[in-house]
Each structure stands twice: as C-alpha cells, then as structure tokens.
PDB file of C-alpha atoms in Angstrom:
ATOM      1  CA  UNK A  20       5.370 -49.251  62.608  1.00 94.00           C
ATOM      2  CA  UNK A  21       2.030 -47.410  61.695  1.00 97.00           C
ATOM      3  CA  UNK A  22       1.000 -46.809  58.295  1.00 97.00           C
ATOM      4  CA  UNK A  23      -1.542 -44.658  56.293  1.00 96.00           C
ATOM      5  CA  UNK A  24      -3.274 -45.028  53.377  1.00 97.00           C
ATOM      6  CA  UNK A  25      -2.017 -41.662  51.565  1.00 94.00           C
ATOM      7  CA  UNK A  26      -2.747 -40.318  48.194  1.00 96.00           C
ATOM      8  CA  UNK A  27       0.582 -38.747  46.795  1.00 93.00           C
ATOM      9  CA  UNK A  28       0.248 -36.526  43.637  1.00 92.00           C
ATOM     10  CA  UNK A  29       3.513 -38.290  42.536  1.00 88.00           C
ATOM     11  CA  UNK A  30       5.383 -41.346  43.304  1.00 91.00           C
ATOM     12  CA  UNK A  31       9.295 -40.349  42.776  1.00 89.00           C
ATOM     13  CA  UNK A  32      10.077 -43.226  45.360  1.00 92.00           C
ATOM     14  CA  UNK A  33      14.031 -41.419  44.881  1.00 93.00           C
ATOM     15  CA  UNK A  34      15.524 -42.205  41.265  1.00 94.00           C
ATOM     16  CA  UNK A  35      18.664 -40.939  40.044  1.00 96.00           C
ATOM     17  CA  UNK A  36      18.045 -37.518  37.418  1.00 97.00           C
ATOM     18  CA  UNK A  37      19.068 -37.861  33.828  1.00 98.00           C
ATOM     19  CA  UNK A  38      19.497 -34.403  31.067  1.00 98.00           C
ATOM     20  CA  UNK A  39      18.495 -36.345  27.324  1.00 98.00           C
ATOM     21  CA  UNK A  40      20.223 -34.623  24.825  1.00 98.00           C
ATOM     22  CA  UNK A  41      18.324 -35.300  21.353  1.00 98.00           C
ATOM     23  CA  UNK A  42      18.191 -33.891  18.351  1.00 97.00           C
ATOM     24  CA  UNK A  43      15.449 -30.986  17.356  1.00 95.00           C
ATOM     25  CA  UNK A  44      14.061 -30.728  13.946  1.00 94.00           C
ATOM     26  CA  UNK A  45      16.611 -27.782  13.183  1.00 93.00           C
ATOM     27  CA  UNK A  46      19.675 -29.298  13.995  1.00 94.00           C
ATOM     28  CA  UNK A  47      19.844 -27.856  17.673  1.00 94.00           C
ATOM     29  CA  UNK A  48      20.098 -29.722  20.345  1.00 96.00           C
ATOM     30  CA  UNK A  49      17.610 -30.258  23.084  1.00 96.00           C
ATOM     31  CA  UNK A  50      18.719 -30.699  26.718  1.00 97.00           C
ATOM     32  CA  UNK A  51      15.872 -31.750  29.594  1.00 96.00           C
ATOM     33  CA  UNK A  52      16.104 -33.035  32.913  1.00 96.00           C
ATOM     34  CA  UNK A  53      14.496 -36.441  33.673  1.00 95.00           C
ATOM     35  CA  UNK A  54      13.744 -38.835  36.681  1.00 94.00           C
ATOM     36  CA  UNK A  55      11.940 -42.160  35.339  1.00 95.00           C
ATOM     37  CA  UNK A  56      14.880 -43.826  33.714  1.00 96.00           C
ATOM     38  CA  UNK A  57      15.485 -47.214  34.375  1.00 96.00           C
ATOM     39  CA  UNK A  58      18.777 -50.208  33.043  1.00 97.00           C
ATOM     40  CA  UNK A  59      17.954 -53.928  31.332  1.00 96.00           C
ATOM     41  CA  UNK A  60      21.155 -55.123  30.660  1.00 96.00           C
ATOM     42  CA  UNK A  61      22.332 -52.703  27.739  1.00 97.00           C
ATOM     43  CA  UNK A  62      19.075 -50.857  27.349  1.00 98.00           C
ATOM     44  CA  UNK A  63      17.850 -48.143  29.398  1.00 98.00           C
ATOM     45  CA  UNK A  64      13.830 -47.278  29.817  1.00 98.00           C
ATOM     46  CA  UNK A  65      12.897 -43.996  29.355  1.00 98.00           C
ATOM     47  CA  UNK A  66       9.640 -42.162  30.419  1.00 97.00           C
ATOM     48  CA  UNK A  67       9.019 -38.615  29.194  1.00 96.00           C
ATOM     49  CA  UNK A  68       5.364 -36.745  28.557  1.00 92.00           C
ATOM     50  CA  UNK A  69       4.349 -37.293  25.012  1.00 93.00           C
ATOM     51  CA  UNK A  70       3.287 -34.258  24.116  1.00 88.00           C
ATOM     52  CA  UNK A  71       7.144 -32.626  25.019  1.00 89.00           C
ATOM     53  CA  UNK A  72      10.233 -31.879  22.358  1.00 93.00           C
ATOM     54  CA  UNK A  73      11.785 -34.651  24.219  1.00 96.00           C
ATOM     55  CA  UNK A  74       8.988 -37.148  23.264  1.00 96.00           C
ATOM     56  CA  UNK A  75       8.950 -35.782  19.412  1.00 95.00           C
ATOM     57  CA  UNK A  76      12.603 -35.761  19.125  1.00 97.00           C
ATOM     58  CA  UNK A  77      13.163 -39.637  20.128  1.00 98.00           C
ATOM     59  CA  UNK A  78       9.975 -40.526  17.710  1.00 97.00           C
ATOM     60  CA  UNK A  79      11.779 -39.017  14.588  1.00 97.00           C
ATOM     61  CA  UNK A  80      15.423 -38.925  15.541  1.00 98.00           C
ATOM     62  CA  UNK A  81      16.265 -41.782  18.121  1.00 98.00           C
ATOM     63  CA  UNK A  82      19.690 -40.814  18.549  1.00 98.00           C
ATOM     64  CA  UNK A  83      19.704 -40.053  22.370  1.00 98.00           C
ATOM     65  CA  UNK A  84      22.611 -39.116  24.864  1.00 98.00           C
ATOM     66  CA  UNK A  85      21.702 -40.385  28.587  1.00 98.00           C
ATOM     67  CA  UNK A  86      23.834 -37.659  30.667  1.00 98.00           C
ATOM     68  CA  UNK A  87      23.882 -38.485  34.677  1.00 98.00           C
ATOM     69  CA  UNK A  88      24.792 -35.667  36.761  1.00 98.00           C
ATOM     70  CA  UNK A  89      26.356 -35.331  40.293  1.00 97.00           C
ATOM     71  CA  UNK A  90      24.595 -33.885  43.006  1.00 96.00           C
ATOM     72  CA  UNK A  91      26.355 -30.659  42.934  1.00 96.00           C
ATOM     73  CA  UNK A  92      24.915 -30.257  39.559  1.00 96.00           C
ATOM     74  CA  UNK A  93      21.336 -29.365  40.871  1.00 96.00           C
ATOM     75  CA  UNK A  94      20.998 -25.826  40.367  1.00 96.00           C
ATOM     76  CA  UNK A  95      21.883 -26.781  36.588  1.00 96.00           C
ATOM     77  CA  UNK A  96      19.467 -29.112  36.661  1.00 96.00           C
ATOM     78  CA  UNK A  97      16.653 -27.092  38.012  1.00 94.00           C
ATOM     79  CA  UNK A  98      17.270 -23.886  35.748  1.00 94.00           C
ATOM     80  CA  UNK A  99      16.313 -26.286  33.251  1.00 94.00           C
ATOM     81  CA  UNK A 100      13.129 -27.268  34.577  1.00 90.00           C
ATOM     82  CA  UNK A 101      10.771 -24.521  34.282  1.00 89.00           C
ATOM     83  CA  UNK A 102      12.150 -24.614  29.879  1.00 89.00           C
ATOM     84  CA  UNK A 103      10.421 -26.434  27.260  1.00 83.00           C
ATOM     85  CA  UNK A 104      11.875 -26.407  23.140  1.00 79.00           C
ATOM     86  CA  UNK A 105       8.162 -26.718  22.035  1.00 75.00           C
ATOM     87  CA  UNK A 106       7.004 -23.924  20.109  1.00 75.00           C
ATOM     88  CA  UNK A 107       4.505 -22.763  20.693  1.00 78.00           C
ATOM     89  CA  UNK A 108       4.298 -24.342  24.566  1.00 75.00           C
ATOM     90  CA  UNK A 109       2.189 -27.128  24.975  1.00 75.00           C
ATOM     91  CA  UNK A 110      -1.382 -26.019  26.272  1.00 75.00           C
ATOM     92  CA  UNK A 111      -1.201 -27.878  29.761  1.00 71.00           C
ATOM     93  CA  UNK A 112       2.582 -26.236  30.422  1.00 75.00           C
ATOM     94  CA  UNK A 113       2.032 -22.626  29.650  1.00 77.00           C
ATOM     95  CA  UNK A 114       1.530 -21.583  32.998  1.00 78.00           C
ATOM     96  CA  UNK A 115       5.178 -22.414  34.186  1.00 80.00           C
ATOM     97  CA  UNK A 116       7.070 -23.247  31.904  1.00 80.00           C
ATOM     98  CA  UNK A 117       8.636 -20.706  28.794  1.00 82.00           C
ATOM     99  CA  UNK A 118      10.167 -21.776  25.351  1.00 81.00           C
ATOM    100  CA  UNK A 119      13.884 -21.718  25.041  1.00 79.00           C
ATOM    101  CA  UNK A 120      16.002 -23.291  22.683  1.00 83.00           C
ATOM    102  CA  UNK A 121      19.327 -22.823  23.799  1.00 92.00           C
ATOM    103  CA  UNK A 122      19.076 -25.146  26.646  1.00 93.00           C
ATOM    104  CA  UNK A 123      23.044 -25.302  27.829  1.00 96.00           C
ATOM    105  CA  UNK A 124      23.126 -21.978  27.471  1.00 95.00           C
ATOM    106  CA  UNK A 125      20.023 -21.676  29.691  1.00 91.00           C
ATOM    107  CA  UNK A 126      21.632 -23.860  32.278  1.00 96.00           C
ATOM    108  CA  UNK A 127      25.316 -23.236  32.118  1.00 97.00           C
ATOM    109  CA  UNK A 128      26.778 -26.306  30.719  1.00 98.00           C
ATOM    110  CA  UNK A 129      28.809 -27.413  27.623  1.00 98.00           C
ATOM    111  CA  UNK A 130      28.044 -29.415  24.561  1.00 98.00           C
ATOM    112  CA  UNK A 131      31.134 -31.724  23.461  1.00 98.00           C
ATOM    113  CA  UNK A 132      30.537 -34.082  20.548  1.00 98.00           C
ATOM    114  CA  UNK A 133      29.133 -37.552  20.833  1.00 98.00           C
ATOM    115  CA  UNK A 134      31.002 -40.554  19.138  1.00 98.00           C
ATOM    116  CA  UNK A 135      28.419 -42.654  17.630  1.00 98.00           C
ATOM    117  CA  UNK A 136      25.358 -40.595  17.633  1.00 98.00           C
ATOM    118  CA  UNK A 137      24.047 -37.269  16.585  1.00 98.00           C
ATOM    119  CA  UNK A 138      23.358 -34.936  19.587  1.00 98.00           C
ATOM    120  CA  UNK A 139      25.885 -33.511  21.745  1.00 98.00           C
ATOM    121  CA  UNK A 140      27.211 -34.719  25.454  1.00 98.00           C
ATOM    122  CA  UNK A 141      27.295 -32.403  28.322  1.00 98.00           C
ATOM    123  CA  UNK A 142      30.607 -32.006  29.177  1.00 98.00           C
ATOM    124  CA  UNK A 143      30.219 -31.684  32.998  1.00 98.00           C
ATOM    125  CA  UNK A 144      28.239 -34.786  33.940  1.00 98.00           C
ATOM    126  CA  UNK A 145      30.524 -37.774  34.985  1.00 98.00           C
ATOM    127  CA  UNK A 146      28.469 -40.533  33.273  1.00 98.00           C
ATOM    128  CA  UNK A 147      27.046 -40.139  30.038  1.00 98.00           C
ATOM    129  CA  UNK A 148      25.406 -43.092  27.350  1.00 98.00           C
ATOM    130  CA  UNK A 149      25.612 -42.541  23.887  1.00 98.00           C
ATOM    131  CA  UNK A 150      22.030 -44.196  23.234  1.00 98.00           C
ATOM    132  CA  UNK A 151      19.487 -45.186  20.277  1.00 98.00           C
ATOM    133  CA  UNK A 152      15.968 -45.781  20.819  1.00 98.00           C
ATOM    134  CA  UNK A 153      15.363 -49.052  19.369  1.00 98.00           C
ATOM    135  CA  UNK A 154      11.213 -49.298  20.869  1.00 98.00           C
ATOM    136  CA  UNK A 155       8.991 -47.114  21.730  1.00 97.00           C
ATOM    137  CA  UNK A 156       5.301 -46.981  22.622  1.00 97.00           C
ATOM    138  CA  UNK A 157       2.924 -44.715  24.888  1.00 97.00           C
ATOM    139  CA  UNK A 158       2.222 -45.795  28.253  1.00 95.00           C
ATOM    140  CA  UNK A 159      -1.376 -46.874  28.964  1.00 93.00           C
ATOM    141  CA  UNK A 160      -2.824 -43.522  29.836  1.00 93.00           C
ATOM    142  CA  UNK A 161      -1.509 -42.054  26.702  1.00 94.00           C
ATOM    143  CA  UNK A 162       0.330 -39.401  28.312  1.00 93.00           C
ATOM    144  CA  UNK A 163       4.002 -40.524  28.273  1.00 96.00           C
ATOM    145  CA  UNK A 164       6.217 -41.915  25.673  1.00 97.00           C
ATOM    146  CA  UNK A 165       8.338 -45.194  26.972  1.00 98.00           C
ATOM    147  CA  UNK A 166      11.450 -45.402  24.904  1.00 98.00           C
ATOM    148  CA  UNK A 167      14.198 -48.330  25.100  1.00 98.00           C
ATOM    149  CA  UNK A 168      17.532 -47.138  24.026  1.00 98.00           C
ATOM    150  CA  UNK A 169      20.130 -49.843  23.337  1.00 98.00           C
ATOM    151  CA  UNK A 170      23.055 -47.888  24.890  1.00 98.00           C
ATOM    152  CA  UNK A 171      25.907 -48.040  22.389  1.00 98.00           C
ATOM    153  CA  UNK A 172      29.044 -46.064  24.344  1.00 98.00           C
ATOM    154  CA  UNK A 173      29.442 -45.342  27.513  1.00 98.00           C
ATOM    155  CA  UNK A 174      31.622 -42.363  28.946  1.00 98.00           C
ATOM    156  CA  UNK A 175      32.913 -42.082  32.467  1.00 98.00           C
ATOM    157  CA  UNK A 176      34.774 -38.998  33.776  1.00 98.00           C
ATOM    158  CA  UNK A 177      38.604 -40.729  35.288  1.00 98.00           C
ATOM    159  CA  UNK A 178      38.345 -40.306  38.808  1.00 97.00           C
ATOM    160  CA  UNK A 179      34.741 -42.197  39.149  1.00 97.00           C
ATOM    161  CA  UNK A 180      36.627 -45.385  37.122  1.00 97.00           C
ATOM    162  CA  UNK A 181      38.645 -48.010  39.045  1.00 96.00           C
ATOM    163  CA  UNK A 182      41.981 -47.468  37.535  1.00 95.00           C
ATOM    164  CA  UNK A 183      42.819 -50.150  34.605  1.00 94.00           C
ATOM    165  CA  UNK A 184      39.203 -51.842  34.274  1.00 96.00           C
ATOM    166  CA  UNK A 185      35.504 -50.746  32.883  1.00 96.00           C
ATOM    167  CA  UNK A 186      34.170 -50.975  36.585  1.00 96.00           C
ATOM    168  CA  UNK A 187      32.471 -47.562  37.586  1.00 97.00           C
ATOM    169  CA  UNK A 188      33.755 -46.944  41.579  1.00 96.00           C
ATOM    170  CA  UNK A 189      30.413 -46.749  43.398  1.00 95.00           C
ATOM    171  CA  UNK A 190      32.500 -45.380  46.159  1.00 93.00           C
ATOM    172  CA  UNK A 191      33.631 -42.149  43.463  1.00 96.00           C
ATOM    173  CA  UNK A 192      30.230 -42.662  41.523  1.00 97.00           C
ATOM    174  CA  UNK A 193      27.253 -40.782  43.652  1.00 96.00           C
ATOM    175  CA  UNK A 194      24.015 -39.837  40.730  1.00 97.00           C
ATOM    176  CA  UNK A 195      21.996 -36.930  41.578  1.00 97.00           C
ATOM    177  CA  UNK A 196      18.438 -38.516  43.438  1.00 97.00           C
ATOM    178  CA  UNK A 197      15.263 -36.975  42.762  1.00 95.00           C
ATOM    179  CA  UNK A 198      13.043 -37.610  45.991  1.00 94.00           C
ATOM    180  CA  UNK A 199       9.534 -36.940  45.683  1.00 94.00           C
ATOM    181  CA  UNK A 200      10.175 -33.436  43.881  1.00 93.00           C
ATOM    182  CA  UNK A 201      13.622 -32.883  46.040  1.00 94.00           C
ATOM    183  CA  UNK A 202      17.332 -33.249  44.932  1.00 96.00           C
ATOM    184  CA  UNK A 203      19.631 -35.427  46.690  1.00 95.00           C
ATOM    185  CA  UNK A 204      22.928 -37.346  46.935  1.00 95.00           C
ATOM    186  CA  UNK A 205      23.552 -40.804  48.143  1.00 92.00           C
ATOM    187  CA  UNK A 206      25.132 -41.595  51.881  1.00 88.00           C
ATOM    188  CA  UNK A 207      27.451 -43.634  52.790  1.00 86.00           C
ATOM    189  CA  UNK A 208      27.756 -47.388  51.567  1.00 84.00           C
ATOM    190  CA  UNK A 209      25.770 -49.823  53.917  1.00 83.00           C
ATOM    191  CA  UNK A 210      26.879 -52.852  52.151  1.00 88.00           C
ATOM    192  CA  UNK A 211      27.251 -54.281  48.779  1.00 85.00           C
ATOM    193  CA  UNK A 212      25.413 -56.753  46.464  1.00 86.00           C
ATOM    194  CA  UNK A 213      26.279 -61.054  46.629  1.00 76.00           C
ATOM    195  CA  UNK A 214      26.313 -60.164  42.428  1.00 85.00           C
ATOM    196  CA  UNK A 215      28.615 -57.588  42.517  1.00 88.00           C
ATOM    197  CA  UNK A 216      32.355 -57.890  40.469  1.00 89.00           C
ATOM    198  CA  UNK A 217      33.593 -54.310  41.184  1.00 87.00           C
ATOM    199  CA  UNK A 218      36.962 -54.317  42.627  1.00 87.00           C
ATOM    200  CA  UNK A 219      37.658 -53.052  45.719  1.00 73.00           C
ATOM    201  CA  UNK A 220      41.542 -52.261  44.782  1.00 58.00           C
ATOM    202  CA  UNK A 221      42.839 -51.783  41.683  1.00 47.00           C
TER     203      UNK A 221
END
C-alpha cells in the first residue's frame, strides 16, 4: 500500500448526519443538518460554526432535539443545506446560502412535539434525542461552538427496535453517512463488537 501526503480542505472521515432542532429567539423552530456529532455515555458532542442560529440558539436556549435520519432522507437533508435562520446572513455565508425560517417547510418534513424539551422532533427520522446542552465552549480556532448535551429521552421509530427491549437493531438501524461532502448508507454487517449486548432474537 502507497500513501501520499494530501492536503484535504475537510476531513469528514464518514460520520453519521444529524438535523438539531432548537429553539429561535421568536419561538420558531430552527432545523439544520449536521455531521460532527459524536456519544460519551449519555452525552452527545456537538460541533456547529459559532457564528450560525444553531450556535446562538444552544448558547441561550439549550434545549436541543438530536434527529438521525435514514439514508433515503438525503434530498431532505440537502434542501436544507444551502438555508441559514440568521438574519441578516452571516458575512462569510452570503454567497450560498439564503435566510429562511421555516426550515421543515423548506425541506418537507414534520414537526411533532418533544416530551421533555422545548423544540419540536421531526417526525420522519427513526432516531431522535430529546437533548440539553449542559457545556459548552468554542473550539480553539474560535470558529465553532462544542456543545455537550446530556440526552434526556430517546425515541426510536418500532421497526428499528428489537421487539420487547431498549436495544436499537443495528441490522433495522442504518444512519445517513456523510463522506467527505457525499451522502451514504451503511453495507452489510462484517461482524460485531466483543462489548456488544444487542440481541440477536427477540
């Protein structure tokens, strides 16, 4: 195996995509896609620019819903890409992206009501973590926010759940991957984890 010394302009290795829902100042909700979320235990780490709606939202409201989509949910996904909530658009965005607040609209999904926190789920995405950001700081270039949000409910559409436990079926389970700017699903299983306790039956 040969390698090269490359200099990518980013360094999405292939991590699954995330839509935050959080609350705007107004009430509305906010919906935007993400790709550097990461799980400790109950807390996931979130990464979004600092100077987005996404980033202001979580600083003064940290009520946060973590919504995982499937990867035939990737034209949803990407009509919400080009959008931003900020008004007016940040400086460094206003050459592609526009200002729209009516983000499911936007991207043809539904808002259903959360349980424990304040912004809305989206209806169509099989996983979904009613969250709270309970630390957050800006990374050491100053240009993201990094958020941990204790999740505090976790929703799981029925046919991705082995029947009668809390297990999620990784075999029914398959997140949307964002590879180096491209959307993808998983493949097949090659094999599974000494630390894993999912059931294989019911």
């Amino acid at each position: 195996m040969t390698h090269l010394t490359i200099e990518p302009s980013i360094l999405y290795v292939g991590t699954p995509v995330a839509l935050l829902s959080t609350e705007n100042e107004d009430g509305t909700v906010n919906l935007a896609p993400m790709s550097s979320a990461w799980a400790l235990g109950d807390v996931v780490v979130l990464g979004v620019g600092a100077s987005g709606q996404t980033a202001i939202n979580l600083r003064e409201r940290p009520d946060v819903v973590i919504n995982y989509p499937s990867p035939d949910q990737w034209k949803a996904v990407e009509r919400l890409a080009p959008l931003t909530a900020a008004h007016p658009v940040p400086e460094h965005k206003r050459a592609r992206f526009h200002q729209e607040r009516e983000k499911f609209k936007a991207a043809g999904l539904t808002p259903t009501a959360s349980e424990l926190v304040t912004p809305a789920r989206v209806a169509e995405c099989p996983l979904q973590f009613e969250a709270t950001v309970v630390h957050e700081q800006l990374d050491a270039s100053g240009n993201f926010l990094i958020a941990q949000a204790e999740v505090r409910r976790v929703h799981a559409a029925e046919h991705i759940v082995v029947p009668g436990t809390s297990y999620v079926d990784p075999a029914a389970w398959s997140p949307l991957i964002y590879n180096f700017r491209h959307y993808y699903g998983l493949g097949p299983e090659l094999g599974e984890s000494f630390r894993t306790e999912t059931p294989r039956h019911a």
